[in-house]
mmCIF file of C-alpha atoms in Angstrom:
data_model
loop_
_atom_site.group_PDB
_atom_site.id
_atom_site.type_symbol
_atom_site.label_atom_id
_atom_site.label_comp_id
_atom_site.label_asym_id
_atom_site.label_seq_id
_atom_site.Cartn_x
_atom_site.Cartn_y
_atom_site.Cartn_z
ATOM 1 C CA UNK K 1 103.182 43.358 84.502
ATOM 2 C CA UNK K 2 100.491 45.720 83.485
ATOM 3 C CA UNK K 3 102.781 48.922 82.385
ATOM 4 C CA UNK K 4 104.696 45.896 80.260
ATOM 5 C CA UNK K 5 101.605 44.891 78.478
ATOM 6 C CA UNK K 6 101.489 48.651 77.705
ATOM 7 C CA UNK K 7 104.762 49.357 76.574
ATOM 8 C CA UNK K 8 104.726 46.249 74.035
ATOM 9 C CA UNK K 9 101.102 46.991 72.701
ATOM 10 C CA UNK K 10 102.838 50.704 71.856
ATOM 11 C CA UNK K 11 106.075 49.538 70.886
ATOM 12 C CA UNK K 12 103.635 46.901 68.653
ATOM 13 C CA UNK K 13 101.425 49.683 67.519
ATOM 14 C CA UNK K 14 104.118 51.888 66.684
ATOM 15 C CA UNK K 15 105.784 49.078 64.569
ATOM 16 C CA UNK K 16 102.669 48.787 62.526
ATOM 17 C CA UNK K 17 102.753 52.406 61.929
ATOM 18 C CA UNK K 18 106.080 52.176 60.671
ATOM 19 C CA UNK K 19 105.481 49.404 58.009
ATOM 20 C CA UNK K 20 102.599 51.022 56.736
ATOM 21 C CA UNK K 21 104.183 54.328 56.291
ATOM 22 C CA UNK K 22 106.949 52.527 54.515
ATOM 23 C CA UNK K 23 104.177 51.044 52.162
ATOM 24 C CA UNK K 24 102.749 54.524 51.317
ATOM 25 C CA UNK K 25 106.226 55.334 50.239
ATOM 26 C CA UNK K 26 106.690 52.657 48.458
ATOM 27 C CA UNK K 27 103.392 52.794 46.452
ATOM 28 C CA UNK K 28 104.527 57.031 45.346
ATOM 29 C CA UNK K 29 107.611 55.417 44.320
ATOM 30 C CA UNK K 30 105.422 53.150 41.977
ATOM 31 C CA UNK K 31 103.647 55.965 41.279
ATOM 32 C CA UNK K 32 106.107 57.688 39.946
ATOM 33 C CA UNK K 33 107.960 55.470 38.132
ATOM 34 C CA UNK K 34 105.216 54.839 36.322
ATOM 35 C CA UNK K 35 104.572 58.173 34.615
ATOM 36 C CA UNK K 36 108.392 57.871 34.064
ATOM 37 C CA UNK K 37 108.486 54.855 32.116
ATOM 38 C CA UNK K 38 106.629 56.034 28.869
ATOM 39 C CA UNK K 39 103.431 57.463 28.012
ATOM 40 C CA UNK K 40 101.150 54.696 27.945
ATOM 41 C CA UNK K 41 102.059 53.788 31.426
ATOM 42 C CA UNK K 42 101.022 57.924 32.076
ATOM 43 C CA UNK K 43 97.794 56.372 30.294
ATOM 44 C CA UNK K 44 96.865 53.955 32.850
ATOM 45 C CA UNK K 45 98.012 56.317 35.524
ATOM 46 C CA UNK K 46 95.484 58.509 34.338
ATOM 47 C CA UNK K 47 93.115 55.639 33.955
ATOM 48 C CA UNK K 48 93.403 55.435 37.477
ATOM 49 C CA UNK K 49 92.623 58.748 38.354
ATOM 50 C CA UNK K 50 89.486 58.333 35.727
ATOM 51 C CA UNK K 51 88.091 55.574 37.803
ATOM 52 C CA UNK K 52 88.648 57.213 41.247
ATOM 53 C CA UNK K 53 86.833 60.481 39.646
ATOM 54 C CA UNK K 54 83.819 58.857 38.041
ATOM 55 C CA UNK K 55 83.133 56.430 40.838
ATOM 56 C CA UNK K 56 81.963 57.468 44.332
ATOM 57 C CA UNK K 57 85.710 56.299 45.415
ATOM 58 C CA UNK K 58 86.624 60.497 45.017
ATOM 59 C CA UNK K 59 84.041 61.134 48.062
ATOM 60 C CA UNK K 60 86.707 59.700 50.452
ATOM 61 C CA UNK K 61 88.145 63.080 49.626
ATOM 62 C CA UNK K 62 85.449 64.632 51.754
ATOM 63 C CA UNK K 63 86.088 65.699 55.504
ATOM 64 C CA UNK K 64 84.265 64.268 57.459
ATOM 65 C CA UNK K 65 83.150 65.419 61.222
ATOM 66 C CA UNK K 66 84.590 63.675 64.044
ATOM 67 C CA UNK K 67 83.295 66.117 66.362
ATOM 68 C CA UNK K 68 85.001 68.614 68.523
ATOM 69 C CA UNK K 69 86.117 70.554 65.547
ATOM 70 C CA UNK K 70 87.589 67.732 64.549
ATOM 71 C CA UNK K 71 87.765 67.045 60.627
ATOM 72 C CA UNK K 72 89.434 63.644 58.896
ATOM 73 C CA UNK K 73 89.104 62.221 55.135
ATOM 74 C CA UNK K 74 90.329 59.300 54.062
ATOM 75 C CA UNK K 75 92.428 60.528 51.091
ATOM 76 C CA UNK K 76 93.811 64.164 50.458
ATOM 77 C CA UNK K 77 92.105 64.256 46.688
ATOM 78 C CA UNK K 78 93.808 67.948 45.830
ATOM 79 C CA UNK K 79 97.318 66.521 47.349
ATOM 80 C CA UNK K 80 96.741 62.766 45.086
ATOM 81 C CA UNK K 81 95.577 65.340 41.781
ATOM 82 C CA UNK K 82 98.724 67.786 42.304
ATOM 83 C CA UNK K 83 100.655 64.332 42.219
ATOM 84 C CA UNK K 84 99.243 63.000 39.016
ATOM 85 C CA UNK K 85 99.635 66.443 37.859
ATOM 86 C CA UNK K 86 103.286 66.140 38.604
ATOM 87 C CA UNK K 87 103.866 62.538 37.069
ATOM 88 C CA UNK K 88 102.282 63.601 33.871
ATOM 89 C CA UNK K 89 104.621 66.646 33.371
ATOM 90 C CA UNK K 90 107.398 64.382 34.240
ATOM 91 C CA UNK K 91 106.278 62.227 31.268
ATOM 92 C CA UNK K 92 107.038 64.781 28.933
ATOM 93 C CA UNK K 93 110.332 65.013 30.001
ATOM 94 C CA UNK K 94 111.210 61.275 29.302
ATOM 95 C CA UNK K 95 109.033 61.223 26.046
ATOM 96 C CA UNK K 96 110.071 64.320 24.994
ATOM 97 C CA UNK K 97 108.588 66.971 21.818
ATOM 98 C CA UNK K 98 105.593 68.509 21.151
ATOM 99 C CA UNK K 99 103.909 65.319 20.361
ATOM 100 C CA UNK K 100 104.425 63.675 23.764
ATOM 101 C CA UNK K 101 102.994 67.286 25.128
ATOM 102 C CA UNK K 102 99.725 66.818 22.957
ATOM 103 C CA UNK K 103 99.390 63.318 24.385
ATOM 104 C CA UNK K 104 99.879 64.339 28.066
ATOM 105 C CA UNK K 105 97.619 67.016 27.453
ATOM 106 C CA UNK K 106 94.618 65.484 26.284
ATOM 107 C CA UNK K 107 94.920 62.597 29.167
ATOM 108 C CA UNK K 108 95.032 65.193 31.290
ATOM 109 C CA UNK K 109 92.332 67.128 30.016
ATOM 110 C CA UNK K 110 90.028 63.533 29.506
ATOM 111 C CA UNK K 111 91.265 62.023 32.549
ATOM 112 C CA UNK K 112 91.579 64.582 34.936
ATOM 113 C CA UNK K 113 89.684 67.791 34.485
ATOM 114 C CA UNK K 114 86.936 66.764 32.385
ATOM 115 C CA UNK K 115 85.700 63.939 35.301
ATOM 116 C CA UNK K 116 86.785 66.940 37.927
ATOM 117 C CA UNK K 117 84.437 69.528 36.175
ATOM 118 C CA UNK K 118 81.181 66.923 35.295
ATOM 119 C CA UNK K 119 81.722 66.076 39.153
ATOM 120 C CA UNK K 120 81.827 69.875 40.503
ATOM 121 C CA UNK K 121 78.840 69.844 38.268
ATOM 122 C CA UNK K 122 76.679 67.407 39.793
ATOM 123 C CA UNK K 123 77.619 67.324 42.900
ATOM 124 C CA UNK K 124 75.357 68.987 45.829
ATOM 125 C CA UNK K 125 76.297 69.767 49.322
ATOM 126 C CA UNK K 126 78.797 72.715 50.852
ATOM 127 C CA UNK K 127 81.928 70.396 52.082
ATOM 128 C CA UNK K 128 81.735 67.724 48.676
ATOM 129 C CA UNK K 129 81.744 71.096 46.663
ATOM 130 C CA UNK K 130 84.996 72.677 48.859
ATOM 131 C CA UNK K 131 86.282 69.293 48.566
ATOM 132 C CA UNK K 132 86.202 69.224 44.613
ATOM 133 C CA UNK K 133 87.464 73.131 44.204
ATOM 134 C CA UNK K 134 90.572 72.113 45.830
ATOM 135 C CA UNK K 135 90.881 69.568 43.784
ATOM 136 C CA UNK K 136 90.442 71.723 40.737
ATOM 137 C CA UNK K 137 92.460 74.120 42.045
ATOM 138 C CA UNK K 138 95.221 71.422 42.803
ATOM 139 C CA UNK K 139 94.800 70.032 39.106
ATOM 140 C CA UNK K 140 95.638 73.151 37.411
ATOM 141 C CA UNK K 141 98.313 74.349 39.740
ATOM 142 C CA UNK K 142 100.380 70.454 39.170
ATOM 143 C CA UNK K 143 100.292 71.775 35.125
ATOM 144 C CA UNK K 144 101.266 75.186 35.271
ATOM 145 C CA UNK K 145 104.118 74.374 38.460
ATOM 146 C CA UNK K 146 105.606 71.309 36.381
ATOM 147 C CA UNK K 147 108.653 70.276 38.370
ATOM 148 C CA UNK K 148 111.309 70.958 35.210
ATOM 149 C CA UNK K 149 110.844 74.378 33.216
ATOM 150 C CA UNK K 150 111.353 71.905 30.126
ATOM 151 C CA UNK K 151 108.284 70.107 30.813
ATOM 152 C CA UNK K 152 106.260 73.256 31.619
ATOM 153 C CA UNK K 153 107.811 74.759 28.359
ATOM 154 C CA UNK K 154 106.417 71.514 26.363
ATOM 155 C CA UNK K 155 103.435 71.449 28.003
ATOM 156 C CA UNK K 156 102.646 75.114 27.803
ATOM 157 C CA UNK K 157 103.569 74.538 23.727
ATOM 158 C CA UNK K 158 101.059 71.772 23.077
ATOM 159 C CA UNK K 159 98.795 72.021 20.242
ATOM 160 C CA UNK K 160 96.023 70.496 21.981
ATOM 161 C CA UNK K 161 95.269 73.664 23.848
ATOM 162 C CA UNK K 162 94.078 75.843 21.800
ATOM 163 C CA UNK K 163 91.245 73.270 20.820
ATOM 164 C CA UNK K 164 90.279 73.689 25.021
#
């Protein structure tokens, strides 16, 4: 009776696992479609990514110590910033022209790097400083490795660089 206890609490736990993996999918698919649908949905995409950066919420980026060598954070931040990197380009695809490049530009520039930088700024402490130059280095790299070579062609094109 005991070993059948333990195969339905792991057949139970295993289940769970499942289901939430298929939620995490589901919510990138959201993801994604938003930045797809038009650029002020890439607005509150970025909005999002404002809040996580300007709240404490980004410190779940941090590894923690769970002994034994052992390191676990709650949320990959340079893997979630590559992403919104990624969805942004993507917008200029569906928008399209130079002005839909200027627009992606400056959220990404207001949304993303400029909490990113005031953060690496600010912030004290070896692992929340390693933790926040992969995430810089993540940001950039999602821009300049746009999925399509039309959106990194846009993007590279924008007139709102030259003002950075």
């Amino acid at each position: 009776v005991a070993f059948f206890s333990g195969a339905a609490a792991d057949a139970a736990f295993r289940a769970d696992a499942a289901e939430e993996a298929a939620h995490r999918g589901r919510l990138l698919c959201f993801f994604s479609c938003l930045a797809k649908s038009s650029a002020l949905h890439a607005s509150l995409l970025v909005a999002g990514a404002e809040v996580l950066l300007s709240t404490d919420l980004w410190k779940l980026g941090v590894r923690a110590s769970l002994g034994a060598r052992r390191r676990w954070s709650a949320i990959q931040l340079p893997r979630l910033l590559r992403m919104l990197g990624r969805q942004l380009c993507a917008t200029c695809d569906v928008v399209g022209g130079h002005q839909a490049a200027g627009q992606v530009v400056q959220l990404w520039l207001e949304g993303i790097w400029r909490p990113l930088v005031l953060l690496g700024l600010e912030t004290k402490g070896e692992e929340a400083l390693s933790c926040l130059g992969d995430a810089m280095l993540a940001a950039l790299s999602a821009v300049q490795d746009a999925a399509g070579a039309s959106s990194r062609q846009s993007l590279a094109s924008a007139a709102a660089w030259p003002a950075v």
